[in-house]
mmCIF file of N, CA and C in Angstrom:
data_model
loop_
_atom_site.group_PDB
_atom_site.id
_atom_site.type_symbol
_atom_site.label_atom_id
_atom_site.label_comp_id
_atom_site.label_asym_id
_atom_site.label_seq_id
_atom_site.Cartn_x
_atom_site.Cartn_y
_atom_site.Cartn_z
ATOM 1 N N MET A 1 105.410 73.355 87.450
ATOM 2 C CA MET A 1 103.968 73.410 87.312
ATOM 3 C C MET A 1 103.553 74.875 87.228
ATOM 4 N N PRO A 2 102.551 75.187 86.393
ATOM 5 C CA PRO A 2 102.102 76.570 86.269
ATOM 6 C C PRO A 2 101.500 77.083 87.577
ATOM 7 N N ALA A 3 101.522 78.381 87.736
ATOM 8 C CA ALA A 3 100.919 78.998 88.923
ATOM 9 C C ALA A 3 99.424 78.716 88.931
ATOM 10 N N PRO A 4 98.855 78.475 90.120
ATOM 11 C CA PRO A 4 97.411 78.208 90.195
ATOM 12 C C PRO A 4 96.602 79.416 89.716
ATOM 13 N N THR A 5 95.495 79.137 89.094
ATOM 14 C CA THR A 5 94.579 80.184 88.656
ATOM 15 C C THR A 5 93.213 79.898 89.246
ATOM 16 N N PRO A 6 92.343 80.892 89.312
ATOM 17 C CA PRO A 6 91.024 80.659 89.919
ATOM 18 C C PRO A 6 90.116 79.761 89.090
ATOM 19 N N PHE A 7 90.488 79.439 87.854
ATOM 20 C CA PHE A 7 89.608 78.646 87.002
ATOM 21 C C PHE A 7 90.194 77.292 86.619
ATOM 22 N N ALA A 8 91.374 76.965 87.073
ATOM 23 C CA ALA A 8 91.988 75.694 86.712
ATOM 24 C C ALA A 8 92.451 74.969 87.971
ATOM 25 N N PHE A 9 92.248 73.667 87.989
ATOM 26 C CA PHE A 9 92.693 72.838 89.095
ATOM 27 C C PHE A 9 93.478 71.680 88.506
ATOM 28 N N TRP A 10 94.677 71.468 88.985
ATOM 29 C CA TRP A 10 95.542 70.404 88.484
ATOM 30 C C TRP A 10 95.370 69.174 89.353
ATOM 31 N N ARG A 11 95.101 68.045 88.728
ATOM 32 C CA ARG A 11 94.914 66.777 89.421
ATOM 33 C C ARG A 11 95.724 65.700 88.714
ATOM 34 N N LYS A 12 96.243 64.768 89.491
ATOM 35 C CA LYS A 12 96.922 63.618 88.908
ATOM 36 C C LYS A 12 95.832 62.609 88.526
ATOM 37 N N CYS A 13 95.773 62.248 87.242
ATOM 38 C CA CYS A 13 94.690 61.419 86.724
ATOM 39 C C CYS A 13 95.234 60.288 85.847
ATOM 40 N N ASP A 14 94.415 59.254 85.706
ATOM 41 C CA ASP A 14 94.679 58.198 84.736
ATOM 42 C C ASP A 14 93.340 57.879 84.075
ATOM 43 N N PHE A 15 93.203 58.264 82.824
ATOM 44 C CA PHE A 15 91.936 58.095 82.120
ATOM 45 C C PHE A 15 91.945 56.921 81.144
ATOM 46 N N GLN A 16 92.793 55.936 81.415
ATOM 47 C CA GLN A 16 92.824 54.718 80.600
ATOM 48 C C GLN A 16 93.133 53.544 81.528
ATOM 49 N N VAL A 17 92.159 53.192 82.361
ATOM 50 C CA VAL A 17 92.339 52.129 83.344
ATOM 51 C C VAL A 17 91.377 50.990 83.027
ATOM 52 N N HIS A 18 91.910 49.791 82.934
ATOM 53 C CA HIS A 18 91.085 48.611 82.690
ATOM 54 C C HIS A 18 90.922 47.829 83.982
ATOM 55 N N THR A 19 89.880 47.020 84.024
ATOM 56 C CA THR A 19 89.638 46.148 85.173
ATOM 57 C C THR A 19 89.844 44.699 84.722
ATOM 58 N N PRO A 20 89.802 43.767 85.652
ATOM 59 C CA PRO A 20 89.960 42.352 85.284
ATOM 60 C C PRO A 20 88.865 41.828 84.353
ATOM 61 N N ARG A 21 87.795 42.574 84.158
ATOM 62 C CA ARG A 21 86.734 42.146 83.244
ATOM 63 C C ARG A 21 87.104 42.405 81.786
ATOM 64 N N ASP A 22 88.118 43.223 81.537
ATOM 65 C CA ASP A 22 88.547 43.500 80.173
ATOM 66 C C ASP A 22 89.254 42.266 79.614
ATOM 67 N N PRO A 23 88.959 41.880 78.374
ATOM 68 C CA PRO A 23 89.572 40.670 77.806
ATOM 69 C C PRO A 23 91.100 40.703 77.757
ATOM 70 N N ASN A 24 91.700 41.881 77.684
ATOM 71 C CA ASN A 24 93.154 41.987 77.592
ATOM 72 C C ASN A 24 93.835 42.147 78.950
ATOM 73 N N TRP A 25 93.087 42.011 80.029
ATOM 74 C CA TRP A 25 93.640 42.146 81.377
ATOM 75 C C TRP A 25 94.746 41.122 81.586
ATOM 76 N N LYS A 26 95.799 41.571 82.221
ATOM 77 C CA LYS A 26 96.891 40.665 82.597
ATOM 78 C C LYS A 26 96.986 40.700 84.120
ATOM 79 N N GLY A 27 97.008 39.531 84.728
ATOM 80 C CA GLY A 27 97.094 39.467 86.176
ATOM 81 C C GLY A 27 95.933 38.689 86.769
ATOM 82 N N ALA A 28 95.910 38.644 88.076
ATOM 83 C CA ALA A 28 94.864 37.906 88.791
ATOM 84 C C ALA A 28 93.498 38.546 88.559
ATOM 85 N N ARG A 29 92.499 37.714 88.521
ATOM 86 C CA ARG A 29 91.120 38.180 88.348
ATOM 87 C C ARG A 29 90.289 37.752 89.550
ATOM 88 N N PRO A 30 89.313 38.579 89.955
ATOM 89 C CA PRO A 30 88.390 38.125 90.986
ATOM 90 C C PRO A 30 87.498 37.012 90.433
ATOM 91 N N LEU A 31 86.885 36.277 91.313
ATOM 92 C CA LEU A 31 85.985 35.201 90.893
ATOM 93 C C LEU A 31 84.874 35.739 90.015
ATOM 94 N N GLY A 32 84.459 34.925 89.057
ATOM 95 C CA GLY A 32 83.335 35.268 88.202
ATOM 96 C C GLY A 32 82.209 34.269 88.390
ATOM 97 N N VAL A 33 81.039 34.632 87.949
ATOM 98 C CA VAL A 33 79.869 33.757 88.048
ATOM 99 C C VAL A 33 80.143 32.482 87.266
ATOM 100 N N GLY A 34 79.914 31.346 87.899
ATOM 101 C CA GLY A 34 80.090 30.053 87.261
ATOM 102 C C GLY A 34 81.509 29.507 87.330
ATOM 103 N N GLU A 35 82.453 30.290 87.831
ATOM 104 C CA GLU A 35 83.829 29.811 87.952
ATOM 105 C C GLU A 35 83.992 28.963 89.210
ATOM 106 N N THR A 36 85.017 28.160 89.220
ATOM 107 C CA THR A 36 85.317 27.337 90.380
ATOM 108 C C THR A 36 86.098 28.156 91.397
ATOM 109 N N ASN A 37 85.619 28.129 92.634
ATOM 110 C CA ASN A 37 86.319 28.804 93.717
ATOM 111 C C ASN A 37 87.486 27.908 94.117
ATOM 112 N N PRO A 38 88.736 28.380 93.947
ATOM 113 C CA PRO A 38 89.876 27.520 94.273
ATOM 114 C C PRO A 38 89.942 27.145 95.754
ATOM 115 N N ALA A 39 89.327 27.949 96.607
ATOM 116 C CA ALA A 39 89.357 27.668 98.044
ATOM 117 C C ALA A 39 88.451 26.493 98.415
ATOM 118 N N THR A 40 87.375 26.298 97.625
ATOM 119 C CA THR A 40 86.412 25.250 97.978
ATOM 120 C C THR A 40 86.320 24.145 96.925
ATOM 121 N N GLY A 41 86.737 24.429 95.698
ATOM 122 C CA GLY A 41 86.598 23.462 94.615
ATOM 123 C C GLY A 41 85.192 23.412 94.045
ATOM 124 N N ALA A 42 84.287 24.212 94.587
ATOM 125 C CA ALA A 42 82.904 24.255 94.107
ATOM 126 C C ALA A 42 82.691 25.516 93.270
ATOM 127 N N ALA A 43 81.581 25.524 92.551
ATOM 128 C CA ALA A 43 81.230 26.719 91.784
ATOM 129 C C ALA A 43 81.046 27.892 92.738
ATOM 130 N N ALA A 44 81.584 29.032 92.355
ATOM 131 C CA ALA A 44 81.493 30.229 93.199
ATOM 132 C C ALA A 44 80.039 30.670 93.327
ATOM 133 N N SER A 45 79.653 30.978 94.547
ATOM 134 C CA SER A 45 78.310 31.504 94.781
ATOM 135 C C SER A 45 78.290 32.992 94.412
ATOM 136 N N ILE A 46 77.105 33.532 94.260
ATOM 137 C CA ILE A 46 76.966 34.960 93.967
ATOM 138 C C ILE A 46 77.617 35.777 95.084
ATOM 139 N N GLU A 47 77.436 35.342 96.319
ATOM 140 C CA GLU A 47 78.037 36.065 97.455
ATOM 141 C C GLU A 47 79.566 36.056 97.360
ATOM 142 N N GLU A 48 80.146 34.916 96.995
ATOM 143 C CA GLU A 48 81.608 34.832 96.851
ATOM 144 C C GLU A 48 82.112 35.726 95.717
ATOM 145 N N VAL A 49 81.359 35.772 94.626
ATOM 146 C CA VAL A 49 81.722 36.633 93.502
ATOM 147 C C VAL A 49 81.678 38.093 93.937
ATOM 148 N N GLU A 50 80.614 38.481 94.637
ATOM 149 C CA GLU A 50 80.469 39.860 95.128
ATOM 150 C C GLU A 50 81.636 40.237 96.043
ATOM 151 N N ILE A 51 81.980 39.364 96.958
ATOM 152 C CA ILE A 51 83.082 39.626 97.889
ATOM 153 C C ILE A 51 84.402 39.732 97.134
ATOM 154 N N SER A 52 84.632 38.838 96.200
ATOM 155 C CA SER A 52 85.870 38.836 95.423
ATOM 156 C C SER A 52 86.014 40.125 94.616
ATOM 157 N N ARG A 53 84.936 40.570 93.997
ATOM 158 C CA ARG A 53 84.969 41.805 93.209
ATOM 159 C C ARG A 53 85.156 43.025 94.109
ATOM 160 N N ALA A 54 84.468 43.034 95.246
ATOM 161 C CA ALA A 54 84.623 44.153 96.184
ATOM 162 C C ALA A 54 86.045 44.211 96.725
ATOM 163 N N ASP A 55 86.630 43.062 97.018
ATOM 164 C CA ASP A 55 88.023 43.021 97.491
ATOM 165 C C ASP A 55 88.967 43.573 96.427
ATOM 166 N N TRP A 56 88.744 43.179 95.169
ATOM 167 C CA TRP A 56 89.585 43.699 94.092
ATOM 168 C C TRP A 56 89.463 45.216 94.013
ATOM 169 N N ALA A 57 88.238 45.713 94.079
ATOM 170 C CA ALA A 57 87.999 47.152 93.965
ATOM 171 C C ALA A 57 88.655 47.910 95.118
ATOM 172 N N GLU A 58 88.631 47.349 96.314
ATOM 173 C CA GLU A 58 89.276 47.994 97.463
ATOM 174 C C GLU A 58 90.786 48.079 97.236
ATOM 175 N N THR A 59 91.374 47.009 96.752
ATOM 176 C CA THR A 59 92.807 47.017 96.450
ATOM 177 C C THR A 59 93.110 48.021 95.337
ATOM 178 N N PHE A 60 92.269 48.066 94.330
ATOM 179 C CA PHE A 60 92.427 49.026 93.243
ATOM 180 C C PHE A 60 92.407 50.457 93.792
ATOM 181 N N GLY A 61 91.427 50.756 94.635
ATOM 182 C CA GLY A 61 91.333 52.095 95.224
ATOM 183 C C GLY A 61 92.554 52.435 96.061
ATOM 184 N N ALA A 62 93.032 51.467 96.844
ATOM 185 C CA ALA A 62 94.221 51.685 97.661
ATOM 186 C C ALA A 62 95.441 51.957 96.787
ATOM 187 N N ASN A 63 95.572 51.213 95.683
ATOM 188 C CA ASN A 63 96.698 51.426 94.762
ATOM 189 C C ASN A 63 96.623 52.806 94.110
ATOM 190 N N CYS A 64 95.425 53.243 93.732
ATOM 191 C CA CYS A 64 95.262 54.578 93.152
ATOM 192 C C CYS A 64 95.659 55.649 94.168
ATOM 193 N N ALA A 65 95.198 55.490 95.404
ATOM 194 C CA ALA A 65 95.528 56.468 96.446
ATOM 195 C C ALA A 65 97.031 56.493 96.704
ATOM 196 N N GLU A 66 97.645 55.326 96.742
ATOM 197 C CA GLU A 66 99.086 55.231 96.973
ATOM 198 C C GLU A 66 99.870 55.958 95.877
ATOM 199 N N LYS A 67 99.345 55.925 94.655
ATOM 200 C CA LYS A 67 100.003 56.594 93.530
ATOM 201 C C LYS A 67 99.636 58.069 93.436
ATOM 202 N N GLY A 68 98.763 58.525 94.319
ATOM 203 C CA GLY A 68 98.371 59.930 94.318
ATOM 204 C C GLY A 68 97.348 60.301 93.259
ATOM 205 N N LEU A 69 96.689 59.300 92.669
ATOM 206 C CA LEU A 69 95.688 59.602 91.648
ATOM 207 C C LEU A 69 94.452 60.216 92.295
ATOM 208 N N GLN A 70 93.933 61.241 91.668
ATOM 209 C CA GLN A 70 92.731 61.902 92.173
ATOM 210 C C GLN A 70 91.530 61.700 91.259
ATOM 211 N N ALA A 71 91.755 61.111 90.093
ATOM 212 C CA ALA A 71 90.667 60.779 89.172
ATOM 213 C C ALA A 71 91.124 59.629 88.281
ATOM 214 N N VAL A 72 90.210 58.705 88.022
ATOM 215 C CA VAL A 72 90.479 57.603 87.101
ATOM 216 C C VAL A 72 89.240 57.397 86.231
ATOM 217 N N ALA A 73 89.457 56.818 85.069
ATOM 218 C CA ALA A 73 88.357 56.451 84.189
ATOM 219 C C ALA A 73 88.514 54.977 83.840
ATOM 220 N N LEU A 74 87.509 54.182 84.178
ATOM 221 C CA LEU A 74 87.529 52.769 83.804
ATOM 222 C C LEU A 74 87.161 52.669 82.334
ATOM 223 N N THR A 75 87.998 51.978 81.579
ATOM 224 C CA THR A 75 87.814 51.962 80.123
ATOM 225 C C THR A 75 87.784 50.550 79.555
ATOM 226 N N ASP A 76 87.095 49.647 80.243
ATOM 227 C CA ASP A 76 86.898 48.310 79.674
ATOM 228 C C ASP A 76 86.125 48.485 78.366
ATOM 229 N N HIS A 77 86.433 47.683 77.379
ATOM 230 C CA HIS A 77 85.882 47.926 76.058
ATOM 231 C C HIS A 77 84.588 47.179 75.746
ATOM 232 N N HIS A 78 84.140 46.297 76.621
ATOM 233 C CA HIS A 78 82.938 45.537 76.280
ATOM 234 C C HIS A 78 81.862 45.563 77.364
ATOM 235 N N GLU A 79 82.180 46.025 78.554
ATOM 236 C CA GLU A 79 81.202 46.085 79.637
ATOM 237 C C GLU A 79 81.759 46.926 80.770
ATOM 238 N N MET A 80 80.922 47.231 81.723
ATOM 239 C CA MET A 80 81.354 48.046 82.856
ATOM 240 C C MET A 80 80.928 47.411 84.184
ATOM 241 N N VAL A 81 81.061 46.101 84.275
ATOM 242 C CA VAL A 81 80.638 45.352 85.456
ATOM 243 C C VAL A 81 81.298 45.872 86.735
ATOM 244 N N MET A 82 82.570 46.233 86.659
ATOM 245 C CA MET A 82 83.316 46.582 87.875
ATOM 246 C C MET A 82 83.089 48.007 88.359
ATOM 247 N N VAL A 83 82.373 48.820 87.589
ATOM 248 C CA VAL A 83 82.186 50.226 87.964
ATOM 249 C C VAL A 83 81.571 50.359 89.342
ATOM 250 N N ARG A 84 80.488 49.654 89.605
ATOM 251 C CA ARG A 84 79.808 49.843 90.898
ATOM 252 C C ARG A 84 80.680 49.408 92.069
ATOM 253 N N TYR A 85 81.525 48.420 91.876
ATOM 254 C CA TYR A 85 82.423 47.979 92.944
ATOM 255 C C TYR A 85 83.485 49.048 93.220
ATOM 256 N N VAL A 86 84.017 49.635 92.149
ATOM 257 C CA VAL A 86 85.024 50.688 92.308
ATOM 258 C C VAL A 86 84.379 51.927 92.935
ATOM 259 N N GLN A 87 83.190 52.300 92.480
ATOM 260 C CA GLN A 87 82.501 53.445 93.067
ATOM 261 C C GLN A 87 82.270 53.238 94.561
ATOM 262 N N GLN A 88 81.840 52.051 94.954
ATOM 263 C CA GLN A 88 81.597 51.746 96.364
ATOM 264 C C GLN A 88 82.892 51.802 97.166
ATOM 265 N N ALA A 89 83.956 51.224 96.628
ATOM 266 C CA ALA A 89 85.245 51.227 97.336
ATOM 267 C C ALA A 89 85.748 52.651 97.536
ATOM 268 N N ILE A 90 85.612 53.490 96.507
ATOM 269 C CA ILE A 90 86.053 54.881 96.627
ATOM 270 C C ILE A 90 85.176 55.617 97.635
ATOM 271 N N ALA A 91 83.872 55.399 97.588
ATOM 272 C CA ALA A 91 82.976 56.053 98.544
ATOM 273 C C ALA A 91 83.330 55.671 99.975
ATOM 274 N N GLU A 92 83.641 54.413 100.210
ATOM 275 C CA GLU A 92 84.008 53.967 101.552
ATOM 276 C C GLU A 92 85.331 54.577 102.000
ATOM 277 N N ARG A 93 86.269 54.780 101.075
ATOM 278 C CA ARG A 93 87.567 55.378 101.414
ATOM 279 C C ARG A 93 87.410 56.858 101.772
ATOM 280 N N THR A 94 86.425 57.524 101.197
ATOM 281 C CA THR A 94 86.277 58.972 101.396
ATOM 282 C C THR A 94 85.175 59.323 102.396
ATOM 283 N N ARG A 95 84.574 58.338 103.016
ATOM 284 C CA ARG A 95 83.428 58.567 103.912
ATOM 285 C C ARG A 95 83.818 59.137 105.279
ATOM 286 N N TRP A 96 85.050 59.090 105.661
ATOM 287 C CA TRP A 96 85.447 59.582 106.969
ATOM 288 C C TRP A 96 85.777 61.027 106.864
#
């Protein structure tokens, strides 16, 4: 790695990160509005959707921290629904 300079800071980053809201996402997805909650068999309530998304974002933040990432860019191609959940999870991780 180059010697540090007063005008440059090196950070481990990933600027191409998708969330489960991206159509090409592979893997488990948090509950969405109108989906059936597998735990109850009923349509997911707004509160259940909020909790599910927040839980996903917390796990996402923990995985980023575990990998040593210091910056990420969410790059879903059609919407940015998960941004506020990720921002909140990161804020809670750095609040202490």
